Tab-separated table of C-alpha atoms in Angstrom:
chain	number	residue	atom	x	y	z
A	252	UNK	CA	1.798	16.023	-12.476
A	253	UNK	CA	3.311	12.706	-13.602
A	254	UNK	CA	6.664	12.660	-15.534
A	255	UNK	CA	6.690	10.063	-18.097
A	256	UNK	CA	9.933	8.672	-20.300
A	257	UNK	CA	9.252	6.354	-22.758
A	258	UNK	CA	11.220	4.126	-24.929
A	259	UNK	CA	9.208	3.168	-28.262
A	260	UNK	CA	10.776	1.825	-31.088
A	261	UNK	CA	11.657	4.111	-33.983
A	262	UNK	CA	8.543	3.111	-36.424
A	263	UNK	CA	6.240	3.413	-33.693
A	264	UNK	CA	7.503	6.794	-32.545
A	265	UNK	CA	4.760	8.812	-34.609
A	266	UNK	CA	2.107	6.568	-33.291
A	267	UNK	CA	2.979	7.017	-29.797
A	268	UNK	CA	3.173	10.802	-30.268
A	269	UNK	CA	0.007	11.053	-31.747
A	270	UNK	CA	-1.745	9.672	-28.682
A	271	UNK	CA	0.162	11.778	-26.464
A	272	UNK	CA	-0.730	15.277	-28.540
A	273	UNK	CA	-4.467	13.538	-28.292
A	274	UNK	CA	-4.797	13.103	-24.699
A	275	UNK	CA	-6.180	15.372	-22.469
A	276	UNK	CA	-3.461	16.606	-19.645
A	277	UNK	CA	-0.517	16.658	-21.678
A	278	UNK	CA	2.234	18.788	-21.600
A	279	UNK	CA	5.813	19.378	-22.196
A	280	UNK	CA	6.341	16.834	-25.376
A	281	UNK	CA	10.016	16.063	-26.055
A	282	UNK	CA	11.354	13.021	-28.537
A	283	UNK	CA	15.100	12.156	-28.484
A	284	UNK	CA	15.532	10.216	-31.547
A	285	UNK	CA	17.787	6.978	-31.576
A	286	UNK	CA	18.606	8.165	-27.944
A	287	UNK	CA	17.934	4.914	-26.785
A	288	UNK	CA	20.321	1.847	-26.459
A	289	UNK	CA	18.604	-0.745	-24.893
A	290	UNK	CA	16.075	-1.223	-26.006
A	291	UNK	CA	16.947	0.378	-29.030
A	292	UNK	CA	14.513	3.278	-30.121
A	293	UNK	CA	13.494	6.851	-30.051
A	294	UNK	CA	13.116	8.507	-26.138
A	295	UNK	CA	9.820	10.369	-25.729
A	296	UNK	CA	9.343	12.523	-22.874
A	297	UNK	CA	5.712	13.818	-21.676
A	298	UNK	CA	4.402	15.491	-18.395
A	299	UNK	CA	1.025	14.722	-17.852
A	300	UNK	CA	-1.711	15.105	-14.995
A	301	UNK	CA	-2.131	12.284	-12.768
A	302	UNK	CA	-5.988	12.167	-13.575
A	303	UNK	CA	-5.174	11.224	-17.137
A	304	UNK	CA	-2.329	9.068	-16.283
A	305	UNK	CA	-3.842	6.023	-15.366
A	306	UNK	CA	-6.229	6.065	-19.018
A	307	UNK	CA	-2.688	6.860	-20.819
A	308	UNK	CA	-0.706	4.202	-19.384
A	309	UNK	CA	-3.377	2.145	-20.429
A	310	UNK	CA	-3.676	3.019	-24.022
A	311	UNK	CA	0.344	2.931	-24.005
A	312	UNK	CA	0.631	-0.711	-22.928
A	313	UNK	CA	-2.574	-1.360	-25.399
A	314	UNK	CA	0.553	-0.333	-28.388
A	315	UNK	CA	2.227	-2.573	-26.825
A	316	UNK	CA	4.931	-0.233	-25.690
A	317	UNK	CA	5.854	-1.884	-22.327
A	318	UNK	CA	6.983	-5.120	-24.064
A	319	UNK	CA	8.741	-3.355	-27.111
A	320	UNK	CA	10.042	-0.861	-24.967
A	321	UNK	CA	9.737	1.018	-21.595
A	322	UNK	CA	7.303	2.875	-19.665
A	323	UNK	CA	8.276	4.832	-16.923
A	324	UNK	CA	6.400	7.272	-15.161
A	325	UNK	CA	7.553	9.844	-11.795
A	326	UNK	CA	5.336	12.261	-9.395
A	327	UNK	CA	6.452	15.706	-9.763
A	328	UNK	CA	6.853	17.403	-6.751
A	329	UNK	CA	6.878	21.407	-8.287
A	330	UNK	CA	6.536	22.127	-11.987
A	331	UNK	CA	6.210	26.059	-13.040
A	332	UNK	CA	4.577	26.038	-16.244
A	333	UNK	CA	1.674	27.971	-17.845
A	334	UNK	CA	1.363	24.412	-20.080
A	335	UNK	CA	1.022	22.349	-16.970
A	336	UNK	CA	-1.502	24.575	-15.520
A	337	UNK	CA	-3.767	24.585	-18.472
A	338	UNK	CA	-2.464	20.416	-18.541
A	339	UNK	CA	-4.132	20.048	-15.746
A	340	UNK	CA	-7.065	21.772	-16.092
A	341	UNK	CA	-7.905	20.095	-19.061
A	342	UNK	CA	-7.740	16.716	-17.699
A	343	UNK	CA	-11.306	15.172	-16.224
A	344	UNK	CA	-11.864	14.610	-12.939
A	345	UNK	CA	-9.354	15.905	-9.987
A	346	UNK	CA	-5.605	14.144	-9.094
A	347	UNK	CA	-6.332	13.576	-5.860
A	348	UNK	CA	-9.132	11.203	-6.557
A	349	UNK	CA	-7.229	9.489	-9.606
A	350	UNK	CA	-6.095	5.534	-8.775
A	351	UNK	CA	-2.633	4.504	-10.606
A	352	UNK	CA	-3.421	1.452	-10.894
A	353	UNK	CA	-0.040	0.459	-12.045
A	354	UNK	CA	1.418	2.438	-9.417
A	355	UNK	CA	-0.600	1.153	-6.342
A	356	UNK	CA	-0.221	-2.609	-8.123
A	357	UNK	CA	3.639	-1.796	-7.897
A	358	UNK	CA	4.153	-0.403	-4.803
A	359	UNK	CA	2.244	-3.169	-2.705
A	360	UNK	CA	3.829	-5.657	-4.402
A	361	UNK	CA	6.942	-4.463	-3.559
A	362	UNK	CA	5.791	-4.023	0.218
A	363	UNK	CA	4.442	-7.374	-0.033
A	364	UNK	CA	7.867	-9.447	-0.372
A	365	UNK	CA	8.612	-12.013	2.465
A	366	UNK	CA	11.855	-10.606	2.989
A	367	UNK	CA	14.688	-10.731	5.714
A	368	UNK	CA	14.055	-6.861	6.040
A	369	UNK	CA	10.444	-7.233	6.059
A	370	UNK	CA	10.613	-9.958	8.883
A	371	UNK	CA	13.235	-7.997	11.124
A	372	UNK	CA	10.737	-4.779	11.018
A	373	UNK	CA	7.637	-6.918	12.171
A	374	UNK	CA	9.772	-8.906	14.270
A	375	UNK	CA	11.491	-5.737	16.458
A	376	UNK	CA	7.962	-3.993	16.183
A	377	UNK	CA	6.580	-7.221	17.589
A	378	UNK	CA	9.012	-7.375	20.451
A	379	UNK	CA	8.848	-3.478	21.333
A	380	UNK	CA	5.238	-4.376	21.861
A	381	UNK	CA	5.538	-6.682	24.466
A	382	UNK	CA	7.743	-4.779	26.241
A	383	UNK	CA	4.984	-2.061	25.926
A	384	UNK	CA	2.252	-4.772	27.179
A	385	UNK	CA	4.666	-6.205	30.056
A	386	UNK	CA	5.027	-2.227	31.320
A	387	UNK	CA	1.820	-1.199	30.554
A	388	UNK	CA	3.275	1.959	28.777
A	389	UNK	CA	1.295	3.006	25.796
A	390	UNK	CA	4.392	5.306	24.369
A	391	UNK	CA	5.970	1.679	23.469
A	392	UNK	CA	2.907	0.486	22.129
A	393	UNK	CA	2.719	3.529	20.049
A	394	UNK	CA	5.977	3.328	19.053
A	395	UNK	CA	5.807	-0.443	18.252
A	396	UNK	CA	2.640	0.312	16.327
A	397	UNK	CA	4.690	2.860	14.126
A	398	UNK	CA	7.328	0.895	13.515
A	399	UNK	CA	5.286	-2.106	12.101
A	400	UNK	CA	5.154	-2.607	8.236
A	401	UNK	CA	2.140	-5.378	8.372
A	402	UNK	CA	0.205	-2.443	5.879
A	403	UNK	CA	2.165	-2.952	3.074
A	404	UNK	CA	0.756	-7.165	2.522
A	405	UNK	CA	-2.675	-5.916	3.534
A	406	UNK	CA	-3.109	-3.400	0.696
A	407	UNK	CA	-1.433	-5.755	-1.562
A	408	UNK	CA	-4.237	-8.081	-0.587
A	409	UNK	CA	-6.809	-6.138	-1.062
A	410	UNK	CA	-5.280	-4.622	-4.189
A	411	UNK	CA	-4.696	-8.136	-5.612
A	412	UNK	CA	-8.581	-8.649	-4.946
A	413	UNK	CA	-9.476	-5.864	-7.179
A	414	UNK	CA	-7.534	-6.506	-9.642
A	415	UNK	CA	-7.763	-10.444	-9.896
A	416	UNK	CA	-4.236	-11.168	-9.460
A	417	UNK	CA	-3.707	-14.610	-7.239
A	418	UNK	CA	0.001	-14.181	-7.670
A	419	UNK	CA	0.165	-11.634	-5.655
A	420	UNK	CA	-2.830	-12.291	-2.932
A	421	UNK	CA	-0.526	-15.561	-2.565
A	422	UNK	CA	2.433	-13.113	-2.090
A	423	UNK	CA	0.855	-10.875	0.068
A	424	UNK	CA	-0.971	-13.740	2.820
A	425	UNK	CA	2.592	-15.543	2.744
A	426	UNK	CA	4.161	-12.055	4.036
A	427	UNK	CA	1.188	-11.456	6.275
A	428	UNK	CA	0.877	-14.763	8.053
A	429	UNK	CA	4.601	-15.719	7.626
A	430	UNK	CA	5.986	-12.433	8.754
A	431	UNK	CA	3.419	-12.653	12.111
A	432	UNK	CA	4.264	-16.425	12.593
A	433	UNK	CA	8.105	-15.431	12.499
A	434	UNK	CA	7.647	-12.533	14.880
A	435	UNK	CA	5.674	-13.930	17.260
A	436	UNK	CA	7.808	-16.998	17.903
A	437	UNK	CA	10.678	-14.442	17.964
A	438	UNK	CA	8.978	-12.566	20.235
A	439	UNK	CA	7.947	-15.431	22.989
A	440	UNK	CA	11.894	-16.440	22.771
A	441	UNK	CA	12.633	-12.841	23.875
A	442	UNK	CA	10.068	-13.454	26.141
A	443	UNK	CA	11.797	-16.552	27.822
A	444	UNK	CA	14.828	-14.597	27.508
A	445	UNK	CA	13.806	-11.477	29.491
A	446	UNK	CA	12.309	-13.572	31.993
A	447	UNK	CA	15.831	-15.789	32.585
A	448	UNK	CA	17.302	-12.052	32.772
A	449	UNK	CA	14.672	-11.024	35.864
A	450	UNK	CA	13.240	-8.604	33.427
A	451	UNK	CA	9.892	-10.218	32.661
A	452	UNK	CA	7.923	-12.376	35.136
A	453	UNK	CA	4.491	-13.898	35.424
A	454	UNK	CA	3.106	-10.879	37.599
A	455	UNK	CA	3.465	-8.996	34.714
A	456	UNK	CA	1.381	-10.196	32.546
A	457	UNK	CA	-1.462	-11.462	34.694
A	458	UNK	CA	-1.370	-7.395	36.679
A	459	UNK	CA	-4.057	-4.803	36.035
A	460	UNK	CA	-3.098	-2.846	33.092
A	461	UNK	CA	-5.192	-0.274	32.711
A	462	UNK	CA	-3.415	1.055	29.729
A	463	UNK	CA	-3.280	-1.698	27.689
A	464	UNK	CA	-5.527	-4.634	28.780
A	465	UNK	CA	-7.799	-3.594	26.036
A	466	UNK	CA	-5.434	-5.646	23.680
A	467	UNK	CA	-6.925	-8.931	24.663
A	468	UNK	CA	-10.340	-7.847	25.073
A	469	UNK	CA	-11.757	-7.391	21.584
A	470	UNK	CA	-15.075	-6.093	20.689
A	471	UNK	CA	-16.906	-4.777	18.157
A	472	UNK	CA	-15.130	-1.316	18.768
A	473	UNK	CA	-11.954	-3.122	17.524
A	474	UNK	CA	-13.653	-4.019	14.575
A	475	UNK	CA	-14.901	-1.065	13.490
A	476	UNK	CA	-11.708	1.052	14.568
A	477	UNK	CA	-9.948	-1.686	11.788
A	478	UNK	CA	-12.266	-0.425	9.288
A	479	UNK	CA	-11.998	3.075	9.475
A	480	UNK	CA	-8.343	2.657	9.255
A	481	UNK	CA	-8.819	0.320	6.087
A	482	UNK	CA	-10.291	3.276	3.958
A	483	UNK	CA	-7.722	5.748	5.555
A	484	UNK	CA	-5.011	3.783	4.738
A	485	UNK	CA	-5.944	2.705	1.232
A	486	UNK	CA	-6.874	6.762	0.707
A	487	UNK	CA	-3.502	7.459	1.687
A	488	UNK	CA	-1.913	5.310	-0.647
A	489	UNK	CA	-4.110	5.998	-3.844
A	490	UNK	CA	-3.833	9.674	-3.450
A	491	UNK	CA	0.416	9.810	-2.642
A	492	UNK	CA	-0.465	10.664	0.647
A	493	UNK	CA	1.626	8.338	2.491
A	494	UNK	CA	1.876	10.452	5.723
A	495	UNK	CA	-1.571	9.610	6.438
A	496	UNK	CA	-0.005	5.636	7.162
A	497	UNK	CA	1.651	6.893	10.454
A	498	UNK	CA	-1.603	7.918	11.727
A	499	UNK	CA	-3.411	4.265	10.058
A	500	UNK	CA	-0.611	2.555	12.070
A	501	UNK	CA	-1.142	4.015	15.179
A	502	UNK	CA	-4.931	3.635	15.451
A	503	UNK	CA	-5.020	-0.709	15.199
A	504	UNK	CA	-3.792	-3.344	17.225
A	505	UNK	CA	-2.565	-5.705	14.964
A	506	UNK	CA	1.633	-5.588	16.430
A	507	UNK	CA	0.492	-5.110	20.328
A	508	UNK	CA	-2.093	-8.151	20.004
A	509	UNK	CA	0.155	-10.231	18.035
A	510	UNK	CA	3.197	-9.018	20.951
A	511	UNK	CA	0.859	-9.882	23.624
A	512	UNK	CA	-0.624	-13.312	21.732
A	513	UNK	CA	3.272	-14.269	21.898
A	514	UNK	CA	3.905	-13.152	25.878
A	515	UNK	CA	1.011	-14.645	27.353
A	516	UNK	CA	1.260	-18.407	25.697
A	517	UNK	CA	4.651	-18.180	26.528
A	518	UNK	CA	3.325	-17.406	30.109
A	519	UNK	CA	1.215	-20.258	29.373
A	520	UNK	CA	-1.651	-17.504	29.583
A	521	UNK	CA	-4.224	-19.162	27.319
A	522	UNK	CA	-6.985	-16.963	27.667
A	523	UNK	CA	-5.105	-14.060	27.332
A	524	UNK	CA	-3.898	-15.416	24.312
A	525	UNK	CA	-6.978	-16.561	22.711
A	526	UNK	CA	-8.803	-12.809	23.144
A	527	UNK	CA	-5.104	-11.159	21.183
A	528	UNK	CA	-5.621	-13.600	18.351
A	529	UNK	CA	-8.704	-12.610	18.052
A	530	UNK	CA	-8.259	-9.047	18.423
A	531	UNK	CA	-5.243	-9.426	15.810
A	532	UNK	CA	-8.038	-11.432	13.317
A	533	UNK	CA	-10.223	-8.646	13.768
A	534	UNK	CA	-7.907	-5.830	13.309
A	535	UNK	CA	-6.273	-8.053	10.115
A	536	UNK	CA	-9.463	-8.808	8.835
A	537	UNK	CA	-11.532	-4.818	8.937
A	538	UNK	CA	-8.379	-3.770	7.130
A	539	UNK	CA	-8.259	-6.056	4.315
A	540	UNK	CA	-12.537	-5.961	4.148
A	541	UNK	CA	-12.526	-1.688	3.955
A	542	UNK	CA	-9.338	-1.695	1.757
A	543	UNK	CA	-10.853	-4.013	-1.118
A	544	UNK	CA	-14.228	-2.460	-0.457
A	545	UNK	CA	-12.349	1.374	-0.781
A	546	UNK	CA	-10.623	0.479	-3.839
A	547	UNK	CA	-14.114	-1.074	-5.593
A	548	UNK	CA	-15.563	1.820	-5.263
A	549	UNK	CA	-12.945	3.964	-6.003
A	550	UNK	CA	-12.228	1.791	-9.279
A	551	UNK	CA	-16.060	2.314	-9.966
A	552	UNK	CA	-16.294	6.001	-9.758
A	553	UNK	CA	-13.306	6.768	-11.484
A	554	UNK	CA	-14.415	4.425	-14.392
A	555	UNK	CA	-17.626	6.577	-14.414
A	556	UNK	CA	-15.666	9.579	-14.993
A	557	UNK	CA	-13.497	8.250	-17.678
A	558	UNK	CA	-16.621	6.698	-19.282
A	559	UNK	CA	-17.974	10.260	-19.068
A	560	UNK	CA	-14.924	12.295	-19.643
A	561	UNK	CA	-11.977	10.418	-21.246
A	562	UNK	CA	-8.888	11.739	-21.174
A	563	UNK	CA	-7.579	9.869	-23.979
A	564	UNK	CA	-9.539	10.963	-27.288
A	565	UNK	CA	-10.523	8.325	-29.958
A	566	UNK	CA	-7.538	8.191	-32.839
A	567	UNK	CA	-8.451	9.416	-36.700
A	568	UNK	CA	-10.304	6.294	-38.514
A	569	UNK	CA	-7.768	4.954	-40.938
């Protein structure tokens, strides 16, 4: 269930209530008059099931309410009701497979921002990497892999696709390649660094590793591997499953090729630089392909559904 808390103003309070009491899913109605200061109006509370929430929201900000007022809507993790049970049932379709579209719009943007935070997780996941790739010890590669937050511009890349918005595609390839330019020349100065501390040498990166020389050796493996991890990812964020992202961020190379990229040209390495860029293209590249491609068809069943079923029924003629 999705909480919602609106602000409407006062002479459009009826309005708004009458397409809440008309959509399917709704539950728990509550209106606070002139409880609102800013903006001044009436608060209206409303549970509602998150398959219907995405056609509500809609038909909200179609009155006009997020511009003359508020719109806020919360997942509820428990609610005990016999009216949210039969909410829920009465609502088309099933919550897991609803899209927020506002949601998912929101939270990649915000995952998206070329920010000092943003750069310092890439850059220390970068630079856990190579010490991974110098040792040849896959718990640091896993661990780097985890750590890395280079999902959050690729589903706001592919979610930008979808819905047509070049703002934040431009937002979310500046993050992208900005945040992996930043890290990796971070990363071939810690390089430099470990290597004027005896920690790193040239040995190291031109020895057998069995455990990780598969980082500069892509294939079509890699690419495929990238795709799968595309549509689990996006999954994962459409449905609120966001545990399934540790597991997405584990399975792709994008930090370890983009560590050992860095290492090797700063080894002067150029071949085993030229096969991580590549594998970090490929990895970049399946992701963004199977997340647009996930949410099209996503967008396209679930518009089926509400074609077939909508949640929001049509208003009396006046």
């Amino acid at each position: 269930m999705l909480h919602l808390r609106l602000i409407v103003p006062a002479d459009r309070t009826d309005e708004v209530v009458e397409l809440l009491e008309r959509t399917a899913g709704t539950a728990h109605l509550a209106v606070l008059a002139g409880a609102a200061r800013s903006p001044a109006g009436d608060v209206v509370l409303c549970d509602v099931a998150r398959e219907a929430g995405d056609e509500l929201i809609d038909a909200l900000r179609g009155l006009g309410i997020d511009r003359t007022g508020a719109i806020t809507a919360e997942t509820m993790d428990l609610t005990l009701s016999a009216d949210a049970d039969e909410a829920e049932r009465q609502a088309p379709g099933a919550g897991a497979d609803a899209v927020l579209w506002e949601e998912l719009t929101e939270v990649t943007h915000e995952e998206s921002v070329f920010s000092a935070t943003y750069v310092a997780f890439l850059g220390v996941a970068v630079m856990l990497a190579a010490c991974g790739v110098m040792l040849d010890n896959v718990i640091l590669i896993v661990g780097a892999m985890a750590v890395g937050p280079e999902f959050g511009p690729l589903a706001g890349i592919s979610t930008a696709l979808v819905q047509r918005a070049p703002r934040l595609v431009a937002a979310s390839l500046w993050a992208l390649i900005g945040g992996f330019a930043v890290a990796m020349v971070l990363t071939a100065g810690f390089a430099w660094l470990m290597d004027a501390l005896g920690l790193f040498h040239a040995g190291m990166v031109t020895a057998h590793r069995p455990n990780t020389g598969f980082i500069w050796h892509p294939d079509g493996l890699s690419f495929v591997v990238a795709i799968l991890a595309g549509v689990a990812g996006t999954l994962s964020l459409t449905s609120a499953k966001s545990g399934a992202l540790i597991g997405v961020a584990i399975s792709v190379t994008t930090v370890p090729a983009a560590a050992n990229a860095a290492v090797a040209f700063s080894y002067q390495d150029l071949t085993q630089a030229r096969g991580s860029t590549e594998q970090l293209l490929a990895n970049l590249g399946g992701i963004v392909l199977a997340g647009t491609l996930t949410l099209l068809v996503q967008k396209a069943l679930w518009g089926r559904q509400r074609r077939t079923d909508p949640a929001v029924k049509p208003g009396p003629s006046r």
